[in-house]
Amino acid sequence: MKSFLIFPAPDVINLRYSTPTLSPPLGLLYIASSLREAGVEVRLVDQLGEKIPDEKILRRVERYSPDVVGLSLMSWQAKKAAKLAAMIKEKLPDTHIVFGGVHASINAERMMKKYIQIDSTIEGEGELSMVELFKALEHGNSIQTVSGIYYRENGKVKRGASRRLITDLDSLPPPAMDLVKKEWYGQLEGLKLPSMVSMVSSRGCPFSCNFCCCSQFAGRKWRSRSPENVVDEIEDLLAAGYETIFFVDDCFTLNKKRILRISELIKRRKLEFNWLCEGRVDQIDYQMTRSMVTSGCKLIYLGIESANQRILDFYKKKITPQMSIQAVKTSRKAGLDIILGTFIIGALGETRSEIQNTIDFTMKLDIDFPQLNILGAMPGTDIWNQLVNQKYIDPEVYWETGVLVPDIYPNSVKTDILERWITEVYEKFVHRKKYLLKQILMTLKSKYRMQLLLRNMSHAGNILDYVKGKADVNGEKH
């Protein structure tokens, strides 16, 4: 059996709807390695990383003539995925086409009803379901026996039995990184980070932030790989030539003991590399963060979101502004080179004064840069469900794209105003004299920051364009 896996790129990348962080498509690479382990031949195209046109992908698929073509997608890739699938189906009508990923998982029935070129859709984690799908197809069995998928039967879309979440993540083979080239990757927030690769050390999130769909896709039960298994993969990635690892877990900092053990193993094995992660402000303590720094952690994203307790409670964040202040102080004291704060504006009923309070908060915190996002409602999130129930969102109109909340919620500060404010905040933030002086001093003291500066001086204009244009929709990771 032969498979061809595709990570599609949209025709136009809109900074309102996507974050241009360029790293390998982990979901597909995990599936590729599981298929290989089951004896399936695999080829893969990352259209975003390789930057190849649709026609070239089609020619590759035609020459290879796979039994199954799989496409992984989030909302911003959905229409391109459907277009590619239609092109492939026209040329290879007997090839089974399966969709997976966050968007396909959450919108499976709608997608299959609209796009007849889709034969099945994977719901949630795809490794085991894809292997079972191949076995059923190989032996001529009905795919209705496969758990965790949607399929067609007599012209109708049906849902198979639910699949339990994978509890033993160590049992999964590592992502098939040999299917991509490291030269394709290394972009984060407009910065070039050569040889950067993403990595997942745990899955699931026990929290219920209403703007996020992570727990619906990967489960509310947090599951982790063992520290030994994580560090084994780190060694493999370093041997392959990667220099920077970005942990993109939904909840990386949840278990302090695990982080301490990972940091200890990195130092014990004398692995030298830079790594980045995301963290909740209520989970940051000095011992853990210091251990991260001494094992190579250089940058952290902190989910601060708002300076207003009312808005934080609306988001169901279960944090306070004071926790954010303390988390930034602790991170700085621990020696992190770069601290980025993420914020969301445009909540339901959020006033201009509340938004201004958050803007002022970004200036007061000792962070290196804020990431300001406009609240988006995406299928699978609680905010989406709330607005659908309140009749502010017609799901038939927005299920493929999501929508910025200020565009549809009455009496909101409108999107064009928020985008202008965000641009003004970014420009004001980086032009403060005290900030500039402190950034210069920290860069002179930090080898990592100095290297980052030198690597990015040649395309400073591109970074500025990125900063001016950025206003993300929330709800998905990229």
Coordinates of C-alpha atoms in Angstrom, one line a residue:
M1 CA 0.0 0.0 0.0
K2 CA 1.2 3.5 -0.8
S3 CA 0.2 6.8 0.8
F4 CA 0.8 10.4 -0.2
L5 CA 0.4 13.0 2.6
I6 CA -0.1 16.7 2.0
F7 CA 0.1 19.8 4.2
P8 CA -1.5 22.5 2.0
A9 CA -0.7 26.2 1.8
P10 CA -3.5 28.7 1.2
D11 CA -3.2 30.8 -2.0
V12 CA -2.9 33.9 0.2
I13 CA -1.7 33.9 3.8
N14 CA -3.7 36.5 5.6
L15 CA -2.0 37.6 8.9
R16 CA -5.4 38.2 10.3
Y17 CA -6.0 34.4 10.2
S18 CA -2.7 32.8 10.5
T19 CA 0.7 33.0 12.3
P20 CA 3.6 32.6 9.9
T21 CA 5.5 30.3 12.1
L22 CA 7.3 28.0 9.8
S23 CA 8.2 24.6 11.2
P24 CA 7.5 21.0 10.1
P25 CA 3.9 19.7 10.1
L26 CA 4.2 17.4 13.1
G27 CA 0.7 15.9 12.9
L28 CA 1.4 14.5 9.4
L29 CA 4.9 13.4 10.3
Y30 CA 3.6 11.4 13.2
I31 CA 1.1 9.7 11.0
A32 CA 3.8 9.0 8.4
S33 CA 6.0 7.2 10.9
S34 CA 3.0 5.2 12.2
L35 CA 2.1 4.2 8.6
R36 CA 5.7 3.2 7.9
E37 CA 5.8 1.0 11.0
A38 CA 2.7 -0.7 9.7
G39 CA 4.4 -1.4 6.4
V40 CA 2.9 1.4 4.3
E41 CA 5.0 3.3 1.8
V42 CA 4.9 7.1 2.5
R43 CA 5.6 10.2 0.5
L44 CA 4.9 13.7 1.9
V45 CA 4.6 17.3 0.6
D46 CA 4.7 20.3 2.9
Q47 CA 3.5 22.9 0.4
L48 CA 4.0 25.7 2.9
G49 CA 7.6 24.8 3.6
E50 CA 8.6 23.7 0.1
K51 CA 6.7 26.5 -1.6
I52 CA 5.6 24.5 -4.6
P53 CA 2.5 25.2 -6.8
D54 CA -0.6 23.0 -6.9
E55 CA 0.2 21.7 -10.3
K56 CA 3.5 20.3 -9.2
I57 CA 1.9 18.5 -6.3
L58 CA -0.7 17.0 -8.7
R59 CA 2.1 15.8 -11.0
R60 CA 3.9 14.1 -8.1
V61 CA 0.7 12.4 -6.9
E62 CA -0.1 11.2 -10.5
R63 CA 3.4 9.7 -11.0
Y64 CA 3.3 8.0 -7.6
S65 CA -0.3 6.8 -8.0
P66 CA -1.0 6.2 -4.2
D67 CA -3.7 4.1 -2.8
V68 CA -4.6 6.9 -0.3
V69 CA -4.0 10.6 -0.2
G70 CA -4.2 12.3 3.2
L71 CA -4.5 16.0 3.7
S72 CA -4.0 17.7 7.1
L73 CA -5.6 21.1 7.6
M74 CA -6.6 23.9 9.9
S75 CA -9.3 26.5 9.0
W76 CA -6.9 28.7 7.1
Q77 CA -6.0 25.8 4.8
A78 CA -9.5 24.3 4.3
K79 CA -10.4 25.7 0.9
K80 CA -7.0 24.9 -0.6
A81 CA -7.2 21.4 0.7
A82 CA -10.6 20.9 -0.9
K83 CA -9.2 22.3 -4.2
L84 CA -6.2 20.0 -4.2
A85 CA -8.5 17.0 -3.3
A86 CA -10.8 17.8 -6.3
M87 CA -7.8 18.0 -8.6
I88 CA -6.4 14.7 -7.4
K89 CA -9.8 13.0 -7.6
E90 CA -10.3 14.1 -11.1
K91 CA -7.0 12.5 -12.2
L92 CA -7.1 9.5 -9.9
P93 CA -10.8 8.7 -9.2
D94 CA -10.0 5.4 -7.5
T95 CA -7.6 6.9 -4.9
H96 CA -9.1 7.2 -1.4
I97 CA -8.9 10.8 -0.1
V98 CA -8.9 11.3 3.7
F99 CA -8.8 14.6 5.5
G100 CA -7.5 15.1 9.1
G101 CA -6.3 17.8 11.4
V102 CA -8.1 20.3 13.7
H103 CA -10.5 21.8 11.1
A104 CA -11.4 18.6 9.5
S105 CA -11.9 16.9 12.8
I106 CA -14.3 19.5 14.1
N107 CA -16.2 20.1 10.8
A108 CA -16.0 16.5 9.4
E109 CA -19.7 16.1 8.5
R110 CA -20.1 19.5 7.0
M111 CA -16.9 19.1 4.9
M112 CA -17.9 15.7 3.6
K113 CA -21.4 16.9 2.7
K114 CA -20.0 19.9 0.8
Y115 CA -17.0 18.3 -0.8
I116 CA -17.8 15.0 -2.5
Q117 CA -14.1 14.4 -3.3
I118 CA -13.5 13.5 0.4
D119 CA -13.9 9.8 1.0
S120 CA -13.3 9.9 4.8
T121 CA -12.2 12.2 7.6
I122 CA -10.2 11.4 10.7
E123 CA -11.6 12.6 14.0
G124 CA -9.0 13.7 16.6
E125 CA -5.6 11.9 16.9
G126 CA -4.9 10.2 13.6
E127 CA -2.1 7.7 14.0
L128 CA -4.1 4.6 15.0
S129 CA -7.1 5.5 12.8
M130 CA -5.0 5.9 9.7
V131 CA -3.2 2.6 10.2
E132 CA -6.6 0.9 10.7
L133 CA -8.0 2.6 7.6
F134 CA -5.1 1.3 5.5
K135 CA -5.6 -2.2 6.8
A136 CA -9.3 -2.1 5.9
L137 CA -8.6 -0.9 2.4
E138 CA -5.8 -3.3 1.9
H139 CA -8.0 -6.3 2.8
G140 CA -11.1 -5.1 1.0
N141 CA -13.0 -4.6 4.2
S142 CA -15.6 -2.0 4.9
I143 CA -14.1 1.1 6.5
Q144 CA -17.1 1.4 8.7
T145 CA -15.2 -0.9 11.1
V146 CA -12.5 1.7 11.6
S147 CA -12.8 3.7 14.8
G148 CA -12.4 7.5 14.8
I149 CA -13.5 8.3 11.3
Y150 CA -16.4 9.7 9.2
Y151 CA -17.1 7.8 6.0
R152 CA -19.6 7.6 3.1
E153 CA -22.1 4.8 2.8
N154 CA -24.8 4.7 0.1
G155 CA -24.4 8.5 -0.5
K156 CA -24.7 9.4 3.2
V157 CA -22.0 10.6 5.6
K158 CA -21.7 8.4 8.7
R159 CA -19.6 8.4 11.8
G160 CA -17.7 5.4 13.0
A161 CA -17.2 4.4 16.6
S162 CA -15.3 6.8 18.7
R163 CA -11.6 6.2 19.3
R164 CA -10.1 6.6 22.8
L165 CA -7.2 9.0 23.2
I166 CA -3.8 7.5 23.0
T167 CA -2.6 7.2 26.6
D168 CA 0.9 5.8 26.0
L169 CA 2.5 8.5 23.9
D170 CA 5.9 6.7 24.3
S171 CA 4.5 3.9 22.1
L172 CA 4.3 6.2 19.1
P173 CA 7.3 6.2 16.8
P174 CA 8.9 9.7 16.5
P175 CA 7.9 12.0 13.6
A176 CA 9.4 11.0 10.2
M177 CA 11.6 14.1 9.9
D178 CA 13.5 12.6 7.0
L179 CA 10.5 13.4 4.8
V180 CA 11.1 17.2 5.1
K181 CA 14.2 19.4 4.8
K182 CA 15.3 21.6 7.7
E183 CA 16.3 24.3 5.2
W184 CA 12.5 24.9 4.6
Y185 CA 11.9 26.0 8.2
G186 CA 13.0 28.5 10.8
Q187 CA 10.5 31.5 11.1
L188 CA 8.9 32.7 14.2
E189 CA 7.1 36.0 14.7
G190 CA 8.8 37.5 11.6
L191 CA 12.3 36.4 12.9
K192 CA 14.5 33.9 11.1
L193 CA 15.6 31.0 13.4
P194 CA 17.7 28.8 11.2
S195 CA 17.2 25.0 11.7
M196 CA 14.2 25.4 14.0
V197 CA 11.9 22.4 14.5
S198 CA 8.8 22.0 16.5
M199 CA 8.2 19.2 19.0
V200 CA 5.4 17.9 21.1
S201 CA 6.2 16.4 24.5
S202 CA 2.6 16.1 25.8
R203 CA -1.0 16.2 24.5
G204 CA -4.3 17.6 25.8
C205 CA -5.1 20.4 28.1
P206 CA -7.2 20.3 31.3
F207 CA -8.2 23.9 31.1
S208 CA -11.3 25.3 29.3
C209 CA -10.4 28.7 27.8
N210 CA -13.4 29.6 25.7
F211 CA -11.4 30.9 22.7
C212 CA -9.4 27.7 22.3
C213 CA -10.3 24.4 20.6
C214 CA -7.3 22.4 21.7
S215 CA -9.1 20.3 24.3
Q216 CA -11.8 19.3 21.8
F217 CA -9.2 18.0 19.4
A218 CA -6.6 16.5 21.7
G219 CA -8.7 16.0 24.8
R220 CA -9.1 17.6 28.2
K221 CA -7.0 14.9 29.8
W222 CA -3.3 15.8 29.8
R223 CA -1.0 13.0 28.7
S224 CA 2.7 13.3 28.6
R225 CA 5.7 11.4 27.1
S226 CA 8.3 10.3 29.6
P227 CA 11.2 12.7 30.0
E228 CA 13.6 10.0 28.7
N229 CA 11.5 9.6 25.6
V230 CA 11.5 13.4 25.0
V231 CA 15.2 13.7 25.4
D232 CA 15.9 10.7 23.1
E233 CA 14.0 12.6 20.4
I234 CA 16.0 15.8 21.1
E235 CA 19.2 13.8 20.6
D236 CA 17.9 12.5 17.2
L237 CA 16.9 16.0 16.1
L238 CA 20.3 17.5 17.0
A239 CA 22.0 14.6 15.2
A240 CA 19.9 15.6 12.1
G241 CA 21.3 19.1 12.3
Y242 CA 18.5 21.0 14.0
E243 CA 19.7 23.8 16.3
T244 CA 16.5 25.2 17.9
I245 CA 13.5 23.2 19.2
F246 CA 10.1 24.8 19.8
F247 CA 7.9 22.8 22.2
V248 CA 4.3 23.4 20.9
D249 CA 2.5 21.5 23.6
D250 CA -1.0 22.7 24.5
C251 CA 0.2 22.8 28.1
F252 CA 3.9 22.4 28.3
T253 CA 4.5 23.8 31.9
L254 CA 1.7 21.8 33.6
N255 CA 3.9 19.3 35.5
K256 CA 6.9 20.9 37.3
K257 CA 8.5 17.6 38.2
R258 CA 8.5 16.5 34.5
I259 CA 10.1 19.8 33.4
L260 CA 12.8 19.5 36.0
R261 CA 13.5 15.9 34.9
I262 CA 13.7 16.9 31.2
S263 CA 16.1 19.7 32.0
E264 CA 18.2 17.4 34.2
L265 CA 18.5 14.9 31.4
I266 CA 19.4 17.5 28.8
K267 CA 22.3 18.7 31.0
R268 CA 23.3 15.1 32.0
R269 CA 23.6 14.2 28.3
K270 CA 25.4 17.4 27.6
L271 CA 23.1 18.4 24.8
E272 CA 23.7 22.0 23.6
F273 CA 20.9 23.6 21.7
N274 CA 18.3 26.4 22.1
W275 CA 14.7 25.7 22.9
L276 CA 11.5 27.7 23.2
C277 CA 8.1 27.0 24.8
E278 CA 4.8 28.4 25.8
G279 CA 3.6 28.6 29.4
R280 CA 0.6 29.5 31.6
V281 CA 1.4 32.4 34.0
D282 CA 0.0 30.5 37.0
Q283 CA 2.5 27.7 36.5
I284 CA 5.7 29.7 36.4
D285 CA 7.9 29.3 39.4
Y286 CA 11.6 30.1 39.8
Q287 CA 13.0 26.6 40.4
M288 CA 11.3 25.2 37.2
T289 CA 12.1 28.2 35.1
R290 CA 15.7 28.4 36.2
S291 CA 16.1 24.7 35.3
M292 CA 14.7 25.4 31.9
V293 CA 17.2 28.3 31.4
T294 CA 20.2 26.2 32.5
S295 CA 19.2 23.5 30.0
G296 CA 19.0 25.9 27.0
C297 CA 15.5 27.5 27.1
K298 CA 15.9 31.0 25.6
L299 CA 12.3 32.2 24.9
I300 CA 8.9 31.7 26.4
Y301 CA 5.4 32.8 25.4
L302 CA 3.3 33.7 28.4
G303 CA -0.5 33.7 28.0
I304 CA -1.4 37.0 29.7
E305 CA -4.5 37.8 27.6
S306 CA -5.9 40.8 29.5
A307 CA -5.3 43.3 32.2
N308 CA -8.9 43.1 33.2
Q309 CA -10.2 40.5 35.6
R310 CA -13.7 40.6 34.1
I311 CA -12.3 39.8 30.7
L312 CA -10.0 37.0 32.1
D313 CA -13.1 35.5 33.8
F314 CA -15.0 35.7 30.6
Y315 CA -12.2 33.8 28.8
K316 CA -12.3 31.2 31.6
K317 CA -8.5 31.6 32.0
K318 CA -8.5 31.1 35.8
I319 CA -5.6 33.6 36.2
T320 CA -5.3 37.2 37.5
P321 CA -3.3 40.2 36.2
Q322 CA -1.1 39.9 39.3
M323 CA -0.2 36.3 38.3
S324 CA 1.0 37.7 35.0
I325 CA 3.1 40.4 36.6
Q326 CA 4.7 37.8 38.9
A327 CA 5.3 35.3 36.1
V328 CA 7.1 37.9 34.0
K329 CA 9.3 38.9 37.0
T330 CA 10.1 35.3 37.8
S331 CA 11.0 34.5 34.1
R332 CA 13.3 37.5 34.0
K333 CA 14.9 36.7 37.3
A334 CA 15.5 33.1 36.1
G335 CA 17.4 34.4 33.2
L336 CA 15.2 33.9 30.1
D337 CA 16.6 35.8 27.2
I338 CA 13.3 36.7 25.6
I339 CA 9.8 36.9 27.1
L340 CA 6.8 37.4 24.8
G341 CA 3.4 38.1 26.2
T342 CA 0.2 37.1 24.3
F343 CA -2.9 39.3 24.6
I344 CA -6.5 39.1 23.3
I345 CA -8.7 42.2 22.7
G346 CA -12.2 42.4 21.3
A347 CA -14.1 40.2 23.9
L348 CA -17.9 40.4 24.0
G349 CA -18.8 43.7 25.5
E350 CA -15.2 44.8 26.1
T351 CA -15.1 48.5 26.4
R352 CA -12.6 51.0 25.0
S353 CA -11.3 51.7 28.5
E354 CA -10.8 48.0 29.1
I355 CA -8.9 47.6 25.9
Q356 CA -6.8 50.6 26.7
N357 CA -6.1 49.1 30.1
T358 CA -4.7 46.0 28.4
I359 CA -2.7 48.2 26.0
D360 CA -1.2 50.1 29.0
F361 CA -0.5 46.8 30.7
T362 CA 1.7 45.7 27.8
M363 CA 3.9 48.8 28.3
K364 CA 4.2 48.3 32.1
L365 CA 5.2 44.6 32.0
D366 CA 8.9 43.8 31.5
I367 CA 8.3 41.7 28.4
D368 CA 10.4 41.9 25.2
F369 CA 7.4 42.2 22.9
P370 CA 3.6 41.8 23.0
Q371 CA 1.6 39.7 20.7
L372 CA -1.8 41.3 20.4
N373 CA -4.6 39.3 18.9
I374 CA -8.2 40.1 18.0
L375 CA -10.7 37.6 19.5
G376 CA -11.8 35.1 16.9
A377 CA -14.6 32.6 17.1
M378 CA -13.6 29.3 15.5
P379 CA -15.7 26.1 15.3
G380 CA -15.0 23.9 18.2
T381 CA -14.5 26.7 20.7
D382 CA -17.0 27.6 23.5
I383 CA -17.1 31.2 22.3
W384 CA -18.3 29.9 18.9
N385 CA -21.0 27.8 20.5
Q386 CA -22.2 30.7 22.6
L387 CA -22.4 33.1 19.6
V388 CA -24.2 30.4 17.5
N389 CA -26.7 29.9 20.3
Q390 CA -27.3 33.6 20.6
K391 CA -27.8 33.8 16.8
Y392 CA -24.9 36.2 16.2
I393 CA -23.1 33.5 14.1
D394 CA -24.7 31.6 11.2
P395 CA -22.5 28.4 11.2
E396 CA -23.4 27.7 7.6
V397 CA -21.7 31.0 6.7
Y398 CA -18.6 30.9 8.9
W399 CA -17.8 27.2 9.5
E400 CA -14.9 27.2 7.0
T401 CA -13.2 30.4 8.1
G402 CA -14.3 31.3 11.6
V403 CA -15.0 35.0 12.2
L404 CA -13.5 37.9 14.2
V405 CA -15.9 38.6 17.1
P406 CA -16.0 42.4 16.6
D407 CA -17.2 41.9 13.1
I408 CA -20.4 40.3 14.2
Y409 CA -21.1 41.2 17.8
P410 CA -23.1 44.4 18.4
N411 CA -21.6 47.5 20.1
S412 CA -18.1 46.1 19.8
V413 CA -15.1 48.2 19.0
K414 CA -14.8 47.4 15.3
T415 CA -12.0 45.3 13.8
D416 CA -10.5 48.0 11.6
I417 CA -10.1 50.2 14.7
L418 CA -8.6 47.4 16.7
E419 CA -6.1 46.6 13.9
R420 CA -5.1 50.3 13.8
W421 CA -4.6 50.3 17.6
I422 CA -2.5 47.1 17.4
T423 CA -0.2 48.7 14.8
E424 CA 0.1 51.8 16.9
V425 CA 0.8 49.8 20.0
Y426 CA 3.6 47.8 18.3
E427 CA 5.2 51.0 17.0
K428 CA 4.9 52.8 20.3
F429 CA 6.2 49.8 22.2
V430 CA 9.5 49.5 20.3
H431 CA 10.2 53.2 20.2
R432 CA 10.2 53.9 24.0
K433 CA 13.6 55.3 25.0
K434 CA 13.8 53.2 28.2
Y435 CA 12.8 50.1 26.4
L436 CA 15.3 50.6 23.6
L437 CA 18.1 51.2 26.1
K438 CA 17.2 48.1 28.1
Q439 CA 17.0 46.0 25.0
I440 CA 20.5 47.2 23.9
L441 CA 22.0 46.4 27.3
M442 CA 20.3 42.9 27.4
T443 CA 21.5 42.2 23.9
L444 CA 25.1 43.1 24.8
K445 CA 24.9 40.7 27.7
S446 CA 23.3 37.8 25.8
K447 CA 25.0 35.7 23.2
Y448 CA 21.7 34.3 22.0
R449 CA 20.1 37.8 21.5
M450 CA 23.2 39.0 19.8
Q451 CA 23.2 36.1 17.4
L452 CA 19.5 36.6 16.7
L453 CA 20.1 40.3 16.0
L454 CA 22.9 39.5 13.5
R455 CA 20.9 36.8 11.8
N456 CA 18.0 39.1 11.2
M457 CA 19.5 42.5 10.4
S458 CA 19.4 41.9 6.7
H459 CA 15.6 41.6 6.6
A460 CA 14.6 44.1 9.3
G461 CA 12.1 45.6 6.8
N462 CA 10.3 42.3 6.6
I463 CA 10.0 42.1 10.4
L464 CA 8.5 45.6 10.5
D465 CA 6.0 44.7 7.8
Y466 CA 5.0 41.6 9.8
V467 CA 4.6 43.6 13.0
K468 CA 2.4 46.2 11.2
G469 CA 0.2 43.6 9.7
K470 CA -0.3 41.1 12.5
A471 CA -3.7 40.7 14.1
D472 CA -4.4 36.9 14.5
V473 CA -7.6 35.0 15.0
N474 CA -7.3 32.8 18.0
G475 CA -8.5 29.2 18.4
E476 CA -5.9 27.2 16.5
K477 CA -2.2 26.5 16.7
H478 CA -0.1 26.7 13.5

